[in-house]
């Protein structure tokens, strides 16, 4: 069970929360679609960044569906 109190997640933890694979999550971080921070030598994804990413994707989804219809 993931700890909901964590402020920053490992890339693997972030992938589990989004329900995507580790490779996909690394690609999202590398492309800048999901922001990340470096803490020392570690790469972390702010938990809030996942919520913002999903919210942005949710807002973008209706316009792409309308184009397909």
mmCIF file of N, CA and C in Angstrom:
data_model
loop_
_atom_site.group_PDB
_atom_site.id
_atom_site.type_symbol
_atom_site.label_atom_id
_atom_site.label_comp_id
_atom_site.label_asym_id
_atom_site.label_seq_id
_atom_site.Cartn_x
_atom_site.Cartn_y
_atom_site.Cartn_z
ATOM 1 N N UNK A 1 0.850 -1.185 0.000
ATOM 2 C CA UNK A 1 0.000 0.000 0.000
ATOM 3 C C UNK A 1 0.890 1.241 0.000
ATOM 4 N N UNK A 2 0.735 2.133 -0.995
ATOM 5 C CA UNK A 2 1.575 3.335 -1.026
ATOM 6 C C UNK A 2 1.256 4.276 0.131
ATOM 7 N N UNK A 3 2.271 4.960 0.570
ATOM 8 C CA UNK A 3 2.123 5.925 1.660
ATOM 9 C C UNK A 3 1.563 7.230 1.101
ATOM 10 N N UNK A 4 0.317 7.586 1.441
ATOM 11 C CA UNK A 4 -0.291 8.809 0.888
ATOM 12 C C UNK A 4 0.301 10.100 1.444
ATOM 13 N N UNK A 5 1.162 9.992 2.463
ATOM 14 C CA UNK A 5 1.740 11.201 3.056
ATOM 15 C C UNK A 5 3.035 11.634 2.375
ATOM 16 N N UNK A 6 3.571 10.816 1.475
ATOM 17 C CA UNK A 6 4.813 11.183 0.798
ATOM 18 C C UNK A 6 4.600 12.397 -0.101
ATOM 19 N N UNK A 7 5.516 13.315 -0.056
ATOM 20 C CA UNK A 7 5.453 14.521 -0.869
ATOM 21 C C UNK A 7 6.134 14.293 -2.212
ATOM 22 N N UNK A 8 7.206 13.510 -2.203
ATOM 23 C CA UNK A 8 7.948 13.213 -3.426
ATOM 24 C C UNK A 8 8.100 11.700 -3.546
ATOM 25 N N UNK A 9 7.871 11.201 -4.751
ATOM 26 C CA UNK A 9 7.867 9.767 -5.005
ATOM 27 C C UNK A 9 9.030 9.370 -5.900
ATOM 28 N N UNK A 10 9.455 8.116 -5.790
ATOM 29 C CA UNK A 10 10.403 7.604 -6.765
ATOM 30 C C UNK A 10 9.653 7.472 -8.088
ATOM 31 N N UNK A 11 10.382 7.327 -9.164
ATOM 32 C CA UNK A 11 9.740 7.177 -10.468
ATOM 33 C C UNK A 11 8.897 5.911 -10.481
ATOM 34 N N UNK A 12 9.360 4.852 -9.846
ATOM 35 C CA UNK A 12 8.608 3.608 -9.777
ATOM 36 C C UNK A 12 7.312 3.779 -8.991
ATOM 37 N N UNK A 13 7.363 4.495 -7.865
ATOM 38 C CA UNK A 13 6.159 4.758 -7.078
ATOM 39 C C UNK A 13 5.167 5.597 -7.874
ATOM 40 N N UNK A 14 5.674 6.596 -8.585
ATOM 41 C CA UNK A 14 4.812 7.445 -9.408
ATOM 42 C C UNK A 14 4.149 6.615 -10.503
ATOM 43 N N UNK A 15 4.888 5.689 -11.096
ATOM 44 C CA UNK A 15 4.330 4.822 -12.136
ATOM 45 C C UNK A 15 3.202 3.975 -11.572
ATOM 46 N N UNK A 16 3.397 3.420 -10.387
ATOM 47 C CA UNK A 16 2.339 2.611 -9.759
ATOM 48 C C UNK A 16 1.094 3.452 -9.493
ATOM 49 N N UNK A 17 1.286 4.690 -9.017
ATOM 50 C CA UNK A 17 0.127 5.549 -8.730
ATOM 51 C C UNK A 17 -0.646 5.901 -9.990
ATOM 52 N N UNK A 18 0.065 6.087 -11.104
ATOM 53 C CA UNK A 18 -0.613 6.398 -12.368
ATOM 54 C C UNK A 18 -1.148 5.136 -13.051
ATOM 55 N N UNK A 19 -0.635 3.997 -12.650
ATOM 56 C CA UNK A 19 -1.051 2.755 -13.286
ATOM 57 C C UNK A 19 -0.402 2.543 -14.641
ATOM 58 N N UNK A 20 0.830 3.036 -14.779
ATOM 59 C CA UNK A 20 1.582 2.863 -16.024
ATOM 60 C C UNK A 20 2.869 2.110 -15.706
ATOM 61 N N UNK A 21 3.533 1.667 -16.741
ATOM 62 C CA UNK A 21 4.786 0.964 -16.568
ATOM 63 C C UNK A 21 5.923 1.897 -16.203
ATOM 64 N N UNK A 22 6.979 1.293 -15.691
ATOM 65 C CA UNK A 22 8.160 2.049 -15.276
ATOM 66 C C UNK A 22 8.788 2.778 -16.458
ATOM 67 N N UNK A 23 8.877 2.110 -17.598
ATOM 68 C CA UNK A 23 9.477 2.717 -18.777
ATOM 69 C C UNK A 23 8.657 3.910 -19.258
ATOM 70 N N UNK A 24 7.346 3.777 -19.236
ATOM 71 C CA UNK A 24 6.461 4.880 -19.631
ATOM 72 C C UNK A 24 6.646 6.066 -18.696
ATOM 73 N N UNK A 25 6.754 5.791 -17.399
ATOM 74 C CA UNK A 25 6.918 6.872 -16.433
ATOM 75 C C UNK A 25 8.255 7.574 -16.637
ATOM 76 N N UNK A 26 9.312 6.812 -16.885
ATOM 77 C CA UNK A 26 10.611 7.434 -17.155
ATOM 78 C C UNK A 26 10.530 8.299 -18.410
ATOM 79 N N UNK A 27 9.780 7.860 -19.423
ATOM 80 C CA UNK A 27 9.631 8.654 -20.651
ATOM 81 C C UNK A 27 8.868 9.948 -20.362
ATOM 82 N N UNK A 28 7.833 9.890 -19.532
ATOM 83 C CA UNK A 28 7.076 11.087 -19.166
ATOM 84 C C UNK A 28 7.954 12.083 -18.412
ATOM 85 N N UNK A 29 8.800 11.572 -17.539
ATOM 86 C CA UNK A 29 9.710 12.436 -16.783
ATOM 87 C C UNK A 29 10.770 13.022 -17.717
ATOM 88 N N UNK A 30 11.339 12.188 -18.588
ATOM 89 C CA UNK A 30 12.393 12.654 -19.493
ATOM 90 C C UNK A 30 11.883 13.714 -20.458
ATOM 91 N N UNK A 31 10.624 13.574 -20.910
ATOM 92 C CA UNK A 31 10.060 14.537 -21.853
ATOM 93 C C UNK A 31 9.603 15.825 -21.169
ATOM 94 N N UNK A 32 9.498 15.797 -19.843
ATOM 95 C CA UNK A 32 9.045 16.971 -19.113
ATOM 96 C C UNK A 32 7.536 17.038 -18.952
ATOM 97 N N UNK A 33 6.817 16.042 -19.466
ATOM 98 C CA UNK A 33 5.357 16.030 -19.296
ATOM 99 C C UNK A 33 4.982 15.928 -17.827
ATOM 100 N N UNK A 34 5.760 15.164 -17.086
ATOM 101 C CA UNK A 34 5.596 15.078 -15.638
ATOM 102 C C UNK A 34 6.866 15.650 -15.027
ATOM 103 N N UNK A 35 6.744 16.747 -14.281
ATOM 104 C CA UNK A 35 7.927 17.366 -13.691
ATOM 105 C C UNK A 35 8.572 16.476 -12.627
ATOM 106 N N UNK A 36 9.853 16.636 -12.460
ATOM 107 C CA UNK A 36 10.564 15.918 -11.414
ATOM 108 C C UNK A 36 11.638 16.835 -10.843
ATOM 109 N N UNK A 37 12.146 16.443 -9.696
ATOM 110 C CA UNK A 37 13.195 17.225 -9.040
ATOM 111 C C UNK A 37 14.344 16.295 -8.672
ATOM 112 N N UNK A 38 15.529 16.873 -8.600
ATOM 113 C CA UNK A 38 16.687 16.121 -8.145
ATOM 114 C C UNK A 38 16.951 16.499 -6.697
ATOM 115 N N UNK A 39 17.028 15.495 -5.858
ATOM 116 C CA UNK A 39 17.342 15.693 -4.441
ATOM 117 C C UNK A 39 18.629 14.913 -4.202
ATOM 118 N N UNK A 40 19.704 15.639 -4.099
ATOM 119 C CA UNK A 40 21.007 14.977 -4.030
ATOM 120 C C UNK A 40 21.272 14.290 -5.358
ATOM 121 N N UNK A 41 21.439 12.971 -5.330
ATOM 122 C CA UNK A 41 21.634 12.209 -6.554
ATOM 123 C C UNK A 41 20.367 11.462 -6.963
ATOM 124 N N UNK A 42 19.262 11.732 -6.288
ATOM 125 C CA UNK A 42 18.017 11.002 -6.513
ATOM 126 C C UNK A 42 17.031 11.810 -7.346
ATOM 127 N N UNK A 43 16.297 11.158 -8.208
ATOM 128 C CA UNK A 43 15.238 11.785 -9.007
ATOM 129 C C UNK A 43 13.912 11.477 -8.315
ATOM 130 N N UNK A 44 13.127 12.502 -8.041
ATOM 131 C CA UNK A 44 11.832 12.333 -7.379
ATOM 132 C C UNK A 44 10.755 13.078 -8.153
ATOM 133 N N UNK A 45 9.548 12.531 -8.109
ATOM 134 C CA UNK A 45 8.386 13.133 -8.760
ATOM 135 C C UNK A 45 7.480 13.665 -7.654
ATOM 136 N N UNK A 46 7.212 14.963 -7.634
ATOM 137 C CA UNK A 46 6.296 15.489 -6.625
ATOM 138 C C UNK A 46 4.910 14.848 -6.782
ATOM 139 N N UNK A 47 4.320 14.427 -5.682
ATOM 140 C CA UNK A 47 3.006 13.795 -5.727
ATOM 141 C C UNK A 47 1.979 14.728 -6.370
ATOM 142 N N UNK A 48 2.095 16.010 -6.113
ATOM 143 C CA UNK A 48 1.175 16.996 -6.687
ATOM 144 C C UNK A 48 1.299 17.047 -8.211
ATOM 145 N N UNK A 49 2.482 16.777 -8.736
ATOM 146 C CA UNK A 49 2.695 16.795 -10.186
ATOM 147 C C UNK A 49 1.863 15.726 -10.885
ATOM 148 N N UNK A 50 1.638 14.600 -10.205
ATOM 149 C CA UNK A 50 0.805 13.539 -10.796
ATOM 150 C C UNK A 50 -0.646 14.003 -10.908
ATOM 151 N N UNK A 51 -1.132 14.664 -9.869
ATOM 152 C CA UNK A 51 -2.506 15.181 -9.900
ATOM 153 C C UNK A 51 -2.663 16.212 -11.018
ATOM 154 N N UNK A 52 -1.677 17.086 -11.164
ATOM 155 C CA UNK A 52 -1.729 18.111 -12.209
ATOM 156 C C UNK A 52 -1.666 17.484 -13.598
ATOM 157 N N UNK A 53 -0.848 16.445 -13.763
ATOM 158 C CA UNK A 53 -0.734 15.763 -15.049
ATOM 159 C C UNK A 53 -2.066 15.126 -15.432
ATOM 160 N N UNK A 54 -2.691 14.433 -14.489
ATOM 161 C CA UNK A 54 -3.978 13.786 -14.767
ATOM 162 C C UNK A 54 -5.047 14.833 -15.047
ATOM 163 N N UNK A 55 -5.054 15.926 -14.292
ATOM 164 C CA UNK A 55 -6.038 16.991 -14.519
ATOM 165 C C UNK A 55 -5.862 17.604 -15.904
ATOM 166 N N UNK A 56 -4.634 17.836 -16.313
ATOM 167 C CA UNK A 56 -4.375 18.411 -17.639
ATOM 168 C C UNK A 56 -4.809 17.439 -18.734
ATOM 169 N N UNK A 57 -4.546 16.159 -18.549
ATOM 170 C CA UNK A 57 -4.930 15.155 -19.542
ATOM 171 C C UNK A 57 -6.452 15.020 -19.603
ATOM 172 N N UNK A 58 -7.111 15.183 -18.469
ATOM 173 C CA UNK A 58 -8.576 15.095 -18.423
ATOM 174 C C UNK A 58 -9.201 16.262 -19.175
ATOM 175 N N UNK A 59 -8.620 17.452 -19.031
ATOM 176 C CA UNK A 59 -9.143 18.631 -19.722
ATOM 177 C C UNK A 59 -8.885 18.543 -21.218
ATOM 178 N N UNK A 60 -7.786 17.939 -21.619
ATOM 179 C CA UNK A 60 -7.439 17.824 -23.036
ATOM 180 C C UNK A 60 -8.238 16.732 -23.738
ATOM 181 N N UNK A 61 -8.687 15.733 -23.011
ATOM 182 C CA UNK A 61 -9.364 14.580 -23.606
ATOM 183 C C UNK A 61 -10.653 14.938 -24.361
ATOM 184 N N UNK A 62 -11.565 15.771 -23.851
ATOM 185 C CA UNK A 62 -12.790 16.046 -24.596
ATOM 186 C C UNK A 62 -12.554 16.667 -25.968
ATOM 187 N N UNK A 63 -11.549 17.524 -26.096
ATOM 188 C CA UNK A 63 -11.315 18.167 -27.389
ATOM 189 C C UNK A 63 -10.813 17.161 -28.422
ATOM 190 N N UNK A 64 -10.021 16.158 -28.019
ATOM 191 C CA UNK A 64 -9.536 15.166 -28.976
ATOM 192 C C UNK A 64 -10.648 14.208 -29.362
ATOM 193 N N UNK A 65 -11.572 13.925 -28.463
ATOM 194 C CA UNK A 65 -12.698 13.057 -28.771
ATOM 195 C C UNK A 65 -13.628 13.776 -29.749
ATOM 196 N N UNK A 66 -13.815 15.070 -29.554
ATOM 197 C CA UNK A 66 -14.696 15.833 -30.431
ATOM 198 C C UNK A 66 -14.151 15.859 -31.866
ATOM 199 N N UNK A 67 -12.831 15.881 -32.012
ATOM 200 C CA UNK A 67 -12.247 15.885 -33.333
ATOM 201 C C UNK A 67 -12.438 14.533 -34.030
ATOM 202 N N UNK A 68 -12.447 13.464 -33.263
ATOM 203 C CA UNK A 68 -12.589 12.137 -33.839
ATOM 204 C C UNK A 68 -14.023 11.861 -34.247
ATOM 205 N N UNK A 69 -14.971 12.503 -33.611
ATOM 206 C CA UNK A 69 -16.395 12.220 -33.883
ATOM 207 C C UNK A 69 -16.921 12.899 -35.097
#
